[in-house]
mmCIF file of C-alpha atoms in Angstrom:
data_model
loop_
_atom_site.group_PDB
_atom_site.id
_atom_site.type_symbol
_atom_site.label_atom_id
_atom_site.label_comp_id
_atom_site.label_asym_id
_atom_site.label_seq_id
_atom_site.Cartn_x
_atom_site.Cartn_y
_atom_site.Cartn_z
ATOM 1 C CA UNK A 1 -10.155 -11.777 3.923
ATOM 2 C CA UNK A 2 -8.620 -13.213 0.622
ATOM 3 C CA UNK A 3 -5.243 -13.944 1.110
ATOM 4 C CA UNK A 4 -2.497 -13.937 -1.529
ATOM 5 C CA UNK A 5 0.523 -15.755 -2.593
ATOM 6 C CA UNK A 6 3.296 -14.364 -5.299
ATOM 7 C CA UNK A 7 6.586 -15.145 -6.118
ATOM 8 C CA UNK A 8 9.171 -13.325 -3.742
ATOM 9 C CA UNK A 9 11.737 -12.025 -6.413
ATOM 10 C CA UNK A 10 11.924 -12.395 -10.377
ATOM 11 C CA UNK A 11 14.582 -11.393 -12.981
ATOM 12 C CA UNK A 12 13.998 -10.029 -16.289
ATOM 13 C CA UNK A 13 16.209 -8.814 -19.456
ATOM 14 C CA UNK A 14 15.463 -5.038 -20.380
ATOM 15 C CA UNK A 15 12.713 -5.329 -23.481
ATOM 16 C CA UNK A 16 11.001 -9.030 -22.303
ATOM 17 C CA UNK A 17 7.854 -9.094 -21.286
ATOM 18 C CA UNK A 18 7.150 -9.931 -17.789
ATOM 19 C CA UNK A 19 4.278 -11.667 -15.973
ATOM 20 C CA UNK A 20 3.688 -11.568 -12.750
ATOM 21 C CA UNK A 21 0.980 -14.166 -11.305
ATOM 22 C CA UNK A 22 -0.709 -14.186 -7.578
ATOM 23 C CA UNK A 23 -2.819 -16.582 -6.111
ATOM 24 C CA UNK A 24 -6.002 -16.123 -4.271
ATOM 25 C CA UNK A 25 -7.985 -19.088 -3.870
ATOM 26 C CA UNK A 26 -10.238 -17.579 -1.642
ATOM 27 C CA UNK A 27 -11.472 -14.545 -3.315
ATOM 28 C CA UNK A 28 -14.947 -13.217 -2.572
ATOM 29 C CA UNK A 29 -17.519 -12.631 -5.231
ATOM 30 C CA UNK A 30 -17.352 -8.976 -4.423
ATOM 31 C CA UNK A 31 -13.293 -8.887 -4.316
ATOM 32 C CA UNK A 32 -11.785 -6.670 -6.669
ATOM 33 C CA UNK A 33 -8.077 -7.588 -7.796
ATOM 34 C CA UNK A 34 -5.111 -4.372 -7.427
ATOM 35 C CA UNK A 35 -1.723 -4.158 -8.360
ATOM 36 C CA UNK A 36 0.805 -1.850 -6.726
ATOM 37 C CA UNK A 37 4.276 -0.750 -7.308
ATOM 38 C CA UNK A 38 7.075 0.579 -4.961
ATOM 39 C CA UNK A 39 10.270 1.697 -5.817
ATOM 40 C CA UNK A 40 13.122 2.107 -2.880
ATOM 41 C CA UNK A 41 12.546 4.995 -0.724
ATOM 42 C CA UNK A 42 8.758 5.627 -1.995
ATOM 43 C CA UNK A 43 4.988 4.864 -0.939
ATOM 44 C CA UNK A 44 3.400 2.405 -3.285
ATOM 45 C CA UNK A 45 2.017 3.433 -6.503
ATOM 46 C CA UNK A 46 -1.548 2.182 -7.885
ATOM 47 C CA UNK A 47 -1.043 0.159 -11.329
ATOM 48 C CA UNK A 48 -3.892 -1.163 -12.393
ATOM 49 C CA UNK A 49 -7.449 -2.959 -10.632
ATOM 50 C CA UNK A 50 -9.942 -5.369 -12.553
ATOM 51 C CA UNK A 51 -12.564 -8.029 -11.414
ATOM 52 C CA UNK A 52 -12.644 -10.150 -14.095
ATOM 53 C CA UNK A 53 -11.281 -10.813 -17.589
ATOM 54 C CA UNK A 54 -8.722 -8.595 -19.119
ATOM 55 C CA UNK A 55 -7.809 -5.002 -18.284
ATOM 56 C CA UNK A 56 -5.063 -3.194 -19.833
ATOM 57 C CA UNK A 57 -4.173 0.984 -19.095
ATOM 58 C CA UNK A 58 -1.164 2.617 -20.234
ATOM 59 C CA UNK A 59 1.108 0.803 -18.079
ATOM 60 C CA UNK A 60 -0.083 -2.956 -17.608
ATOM 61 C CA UNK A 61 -2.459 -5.103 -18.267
ATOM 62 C CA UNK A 62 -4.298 -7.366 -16.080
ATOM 63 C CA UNK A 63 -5.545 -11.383 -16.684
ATOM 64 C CA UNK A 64 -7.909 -13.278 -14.549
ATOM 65 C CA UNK A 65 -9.412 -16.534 -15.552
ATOM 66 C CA UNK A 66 -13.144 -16.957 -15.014
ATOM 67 C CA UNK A 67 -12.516 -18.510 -11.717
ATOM 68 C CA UNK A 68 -10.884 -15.344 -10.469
ATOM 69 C CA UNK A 69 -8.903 -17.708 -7.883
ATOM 70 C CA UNK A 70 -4.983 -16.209 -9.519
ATOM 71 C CA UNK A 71 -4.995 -13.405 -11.215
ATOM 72 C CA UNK A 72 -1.420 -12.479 -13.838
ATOM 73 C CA UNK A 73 0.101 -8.601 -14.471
ATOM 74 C CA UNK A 74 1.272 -8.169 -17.465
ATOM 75 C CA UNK A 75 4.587 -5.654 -17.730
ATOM 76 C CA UNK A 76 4.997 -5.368 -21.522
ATOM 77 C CA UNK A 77 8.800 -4.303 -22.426
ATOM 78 C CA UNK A 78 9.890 -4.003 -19.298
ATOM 79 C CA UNK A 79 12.887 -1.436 -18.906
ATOM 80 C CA UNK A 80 15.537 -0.611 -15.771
ATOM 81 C CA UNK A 81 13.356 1.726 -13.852
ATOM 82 C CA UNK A 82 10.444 -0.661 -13.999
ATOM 83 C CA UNK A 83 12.897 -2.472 -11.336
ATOM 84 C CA UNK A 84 10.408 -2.101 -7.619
ATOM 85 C CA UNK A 85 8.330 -4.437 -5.449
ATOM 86 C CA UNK A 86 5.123 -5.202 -7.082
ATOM 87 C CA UNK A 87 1.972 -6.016 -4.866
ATOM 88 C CA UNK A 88 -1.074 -7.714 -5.432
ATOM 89 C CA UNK A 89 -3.989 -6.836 -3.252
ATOM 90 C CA UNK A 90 -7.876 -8.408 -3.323
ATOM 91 C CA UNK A 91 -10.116 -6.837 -1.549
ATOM 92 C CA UNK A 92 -13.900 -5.574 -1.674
ATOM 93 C CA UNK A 93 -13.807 -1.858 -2.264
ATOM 94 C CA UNK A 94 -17.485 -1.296 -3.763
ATOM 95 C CA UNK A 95 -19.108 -1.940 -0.394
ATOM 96 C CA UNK A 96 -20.063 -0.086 2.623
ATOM 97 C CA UNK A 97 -17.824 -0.091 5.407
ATOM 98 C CA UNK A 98 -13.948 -0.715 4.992
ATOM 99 C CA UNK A 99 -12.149 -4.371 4.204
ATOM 100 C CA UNK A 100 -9.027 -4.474 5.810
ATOM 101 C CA UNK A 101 -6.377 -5.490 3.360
ATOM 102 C CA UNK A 102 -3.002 -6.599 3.464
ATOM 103 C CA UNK A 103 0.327 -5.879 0.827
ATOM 104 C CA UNK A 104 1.993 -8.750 1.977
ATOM 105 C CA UNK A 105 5.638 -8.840 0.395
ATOM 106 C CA UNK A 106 5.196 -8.377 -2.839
ATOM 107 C CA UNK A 107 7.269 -9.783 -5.664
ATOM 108 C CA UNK A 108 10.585 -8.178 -5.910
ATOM 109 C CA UNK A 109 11.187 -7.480 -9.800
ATOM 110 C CA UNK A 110 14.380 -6.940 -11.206
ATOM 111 C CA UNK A 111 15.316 -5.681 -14.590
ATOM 112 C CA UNK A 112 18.731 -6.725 -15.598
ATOM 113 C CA UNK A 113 20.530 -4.689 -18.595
ATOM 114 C CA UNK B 1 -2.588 19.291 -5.742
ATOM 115 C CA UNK B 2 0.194 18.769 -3.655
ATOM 116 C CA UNK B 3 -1.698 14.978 -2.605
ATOM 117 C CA UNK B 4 -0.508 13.001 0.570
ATOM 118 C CA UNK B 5 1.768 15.223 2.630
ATOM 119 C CA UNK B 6 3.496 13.830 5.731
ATOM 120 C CA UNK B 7 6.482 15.506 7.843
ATOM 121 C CA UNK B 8 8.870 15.018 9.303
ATOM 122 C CA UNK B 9 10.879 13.212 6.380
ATOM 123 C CA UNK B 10 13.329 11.734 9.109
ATOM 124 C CA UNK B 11 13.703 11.453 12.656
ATOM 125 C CA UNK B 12 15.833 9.758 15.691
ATOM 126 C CA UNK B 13 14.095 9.221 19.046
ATOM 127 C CA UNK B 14 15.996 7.889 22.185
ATOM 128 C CA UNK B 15 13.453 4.935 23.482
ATOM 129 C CA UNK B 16 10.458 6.366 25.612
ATOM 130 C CA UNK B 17 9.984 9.672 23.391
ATOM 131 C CA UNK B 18 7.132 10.754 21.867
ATOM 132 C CA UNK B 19 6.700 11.905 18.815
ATOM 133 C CA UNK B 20 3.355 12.993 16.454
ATOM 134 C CA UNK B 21 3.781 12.475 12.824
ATOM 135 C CA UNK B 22 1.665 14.089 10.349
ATOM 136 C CA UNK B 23 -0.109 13.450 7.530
ATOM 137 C CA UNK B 24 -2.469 15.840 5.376
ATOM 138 C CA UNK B 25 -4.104 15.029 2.024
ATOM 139 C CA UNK B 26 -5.799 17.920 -0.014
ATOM 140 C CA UNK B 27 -7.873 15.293 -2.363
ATOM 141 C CA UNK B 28 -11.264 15.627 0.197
ATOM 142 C CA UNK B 29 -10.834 11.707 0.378
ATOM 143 C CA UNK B 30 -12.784 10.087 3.409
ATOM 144 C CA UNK B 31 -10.410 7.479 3.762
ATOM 145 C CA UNK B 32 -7.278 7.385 5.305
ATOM 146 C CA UNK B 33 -4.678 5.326 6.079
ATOM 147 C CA UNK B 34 -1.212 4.464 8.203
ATOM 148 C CA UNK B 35 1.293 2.046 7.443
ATOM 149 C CA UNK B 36 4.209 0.910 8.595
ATOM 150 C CA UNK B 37 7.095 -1.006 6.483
ATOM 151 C CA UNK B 38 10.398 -2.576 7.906
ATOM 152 C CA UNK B 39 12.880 -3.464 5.527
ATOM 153 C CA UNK B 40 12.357 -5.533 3.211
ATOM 154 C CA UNK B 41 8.916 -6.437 4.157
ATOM 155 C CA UNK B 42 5.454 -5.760 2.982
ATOM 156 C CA UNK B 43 3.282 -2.711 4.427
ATOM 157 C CA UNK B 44 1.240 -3.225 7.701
ATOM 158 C CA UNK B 45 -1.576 -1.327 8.683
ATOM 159 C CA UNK B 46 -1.485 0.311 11.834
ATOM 160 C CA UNK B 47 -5.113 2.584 11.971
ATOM 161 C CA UNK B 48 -7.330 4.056 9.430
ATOM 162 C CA UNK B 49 -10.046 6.022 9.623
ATOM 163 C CA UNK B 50 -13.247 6.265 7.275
ATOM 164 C CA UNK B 51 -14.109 10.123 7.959
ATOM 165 C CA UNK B 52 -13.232 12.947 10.688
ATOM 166 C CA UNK B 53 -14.001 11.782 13.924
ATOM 167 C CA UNK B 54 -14.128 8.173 12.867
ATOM 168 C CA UNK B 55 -10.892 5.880 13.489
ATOM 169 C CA UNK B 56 -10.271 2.126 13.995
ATOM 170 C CA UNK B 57 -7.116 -0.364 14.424
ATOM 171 C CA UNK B 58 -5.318 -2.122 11.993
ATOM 172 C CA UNK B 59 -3.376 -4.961 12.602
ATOM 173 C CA UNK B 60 -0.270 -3.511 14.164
ATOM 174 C CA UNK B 61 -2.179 -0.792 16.460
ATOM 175 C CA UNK B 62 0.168 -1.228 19.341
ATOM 176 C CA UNK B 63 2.201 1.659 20.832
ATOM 177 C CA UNK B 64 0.373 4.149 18.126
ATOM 178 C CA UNK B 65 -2.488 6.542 18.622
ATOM 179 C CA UNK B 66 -4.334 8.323 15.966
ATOM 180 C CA UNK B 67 -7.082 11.286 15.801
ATOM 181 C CA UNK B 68 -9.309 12.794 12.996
ATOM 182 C CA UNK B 69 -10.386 15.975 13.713
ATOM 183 C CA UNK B 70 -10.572 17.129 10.061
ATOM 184 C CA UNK B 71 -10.670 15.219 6.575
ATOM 185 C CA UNK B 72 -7.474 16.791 6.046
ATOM 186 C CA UNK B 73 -5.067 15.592 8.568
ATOM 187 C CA UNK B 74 -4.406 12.269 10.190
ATOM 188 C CA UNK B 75 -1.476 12.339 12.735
ATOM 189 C CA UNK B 76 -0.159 9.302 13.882
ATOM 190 C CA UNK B 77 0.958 9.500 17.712
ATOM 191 C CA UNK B 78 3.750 7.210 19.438
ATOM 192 C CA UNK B 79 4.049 7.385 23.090
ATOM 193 C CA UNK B 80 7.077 6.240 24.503
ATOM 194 C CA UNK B 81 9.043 4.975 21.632
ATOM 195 C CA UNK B 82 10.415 1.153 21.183
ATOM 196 C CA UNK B 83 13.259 0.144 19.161
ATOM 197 C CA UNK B 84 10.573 -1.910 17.501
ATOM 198 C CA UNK B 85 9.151 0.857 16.356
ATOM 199 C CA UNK B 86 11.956 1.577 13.858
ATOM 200 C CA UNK B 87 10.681 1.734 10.742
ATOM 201 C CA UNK B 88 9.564 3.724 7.449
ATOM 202 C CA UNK B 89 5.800 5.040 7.668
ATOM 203 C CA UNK B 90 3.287 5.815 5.235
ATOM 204 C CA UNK B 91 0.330 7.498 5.156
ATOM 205 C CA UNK B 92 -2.304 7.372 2.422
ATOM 206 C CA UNK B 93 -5.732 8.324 1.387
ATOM 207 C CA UNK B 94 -8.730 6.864 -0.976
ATOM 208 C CA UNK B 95 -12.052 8.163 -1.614
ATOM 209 C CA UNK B 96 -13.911 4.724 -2.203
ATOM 210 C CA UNK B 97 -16.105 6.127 -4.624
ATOM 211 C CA UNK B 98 -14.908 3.670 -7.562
ATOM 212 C CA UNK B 99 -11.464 2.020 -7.334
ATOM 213 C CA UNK B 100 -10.700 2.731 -3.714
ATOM 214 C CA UNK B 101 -6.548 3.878 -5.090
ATOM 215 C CA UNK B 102 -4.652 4.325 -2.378
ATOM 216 C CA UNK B 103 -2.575 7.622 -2.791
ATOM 217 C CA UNK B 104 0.594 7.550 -0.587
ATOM 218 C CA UNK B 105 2.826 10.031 0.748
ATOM 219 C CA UNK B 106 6.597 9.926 0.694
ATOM 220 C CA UNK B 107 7.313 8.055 4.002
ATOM 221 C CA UNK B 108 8.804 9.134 7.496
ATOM 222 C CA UNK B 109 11.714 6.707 7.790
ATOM 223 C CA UNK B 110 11.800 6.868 12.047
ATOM 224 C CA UNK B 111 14.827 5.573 13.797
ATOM 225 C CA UNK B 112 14.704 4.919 18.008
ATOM 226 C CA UNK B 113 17.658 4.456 19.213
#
């Protein structure tokens, strides 16, 4: 079971870009990379999943270097409510059978005015 | 689709209750899933279960208990409630057919007093 490391807490201006960057060292060849995002008082929230390169949706995008060992989310423009706990979570979900994983703390983001 | 449903929203219990908290999900998803977070911590996964009639521990299964009689439904089950059991729960779902998301539900922030 990969396990990851991120930055506990990070502070941003409203309109900066922010990147977010965990460590896994250990990742599997058939470990997928996802990002989640809680706000206070709510379950997490699925932002965005890749295995390799770049992926980008409508809210983030998503960097890992060809040795998949960290992987970066991108926030671009970052605004007040963007302010949560953001996870990062590897894990292989294409297999049979289930792959305990683990949320850890997350990195506590917070978007200052 | 209302999602992952799970009552009650809150609730007190004097230690050694029991109480059964529910869950339902109306996405068909195989997988489901309960966490629990204490504040200011990361999520910890108590049970899950792969299908109806198919359930396994996470890594906090102490003090819980857990049945799948449907896809639908996933009540989690504490017998004689701890203090350490205070803490917000989650339940969520996934269908593993591509990303594995986890879908939450809103919580059950439990108190034993």
């Amino acid at each position: 079971l990969a396990k990851t490391t991120q930055p506990i807490s990070m502070d941003s201006y409203e309109g900066q870009e922010v990147n977010i960057t965990c460590s896994h060292n250990n990742i599997a060849t058939n470990d997928y990379i996802t990002w989640y995002q809680q706000f206070p008082s709510q379950g997490p929230r699925f932002i965005i999943q890749g295995y390799k390169t770049k992926v980008t949706n409508e809210v983030a995008s998503l960097f890992i270097p060809a040795d998949r060992k960290s992987s970066t989310l991108s926030l671009p423009r970052v605004s007040l409510s963007d302010t949560a706990v953001y996870y990062c979570l590897v894990g292989d979900f294409g297999s049979g059978g289930y792959q305990k994983v683990t949320f850890g703390t997350g990195t506590k983001l917070q978007v200052i005015p | 689709n209302a999602g992952v449903t799970q009552t009650p929203k809150f609730r007190i219990l004097k230690i050694g209750q029991s109480m059964t908290l529910q869950c339902a999900q109306d996405m068909n998803h195989n997988y489901m899933y309960w966490y629990r977070q204490d504040p200011g911590m990361g999520l910890k996964l108590i049970y899950y279960s792969v299908g109806a009639g198919i359930t396994d521990k996470g890594e906090v299964p102490n003090g819980y208990n857990v049945s799948r009689s449907t896809t639908e439904d996933f009540p989690l089950r504490l017998e004689l409630a701890a203090p350490s059991q205070t803490s917000v729960y989650f339940c969520a779902s996934s269908d593993r057919k591509s990303t594995d998301t986890q879908y939450f539900g809103p919580g059950t922030r439990l108190t034993v007093l």
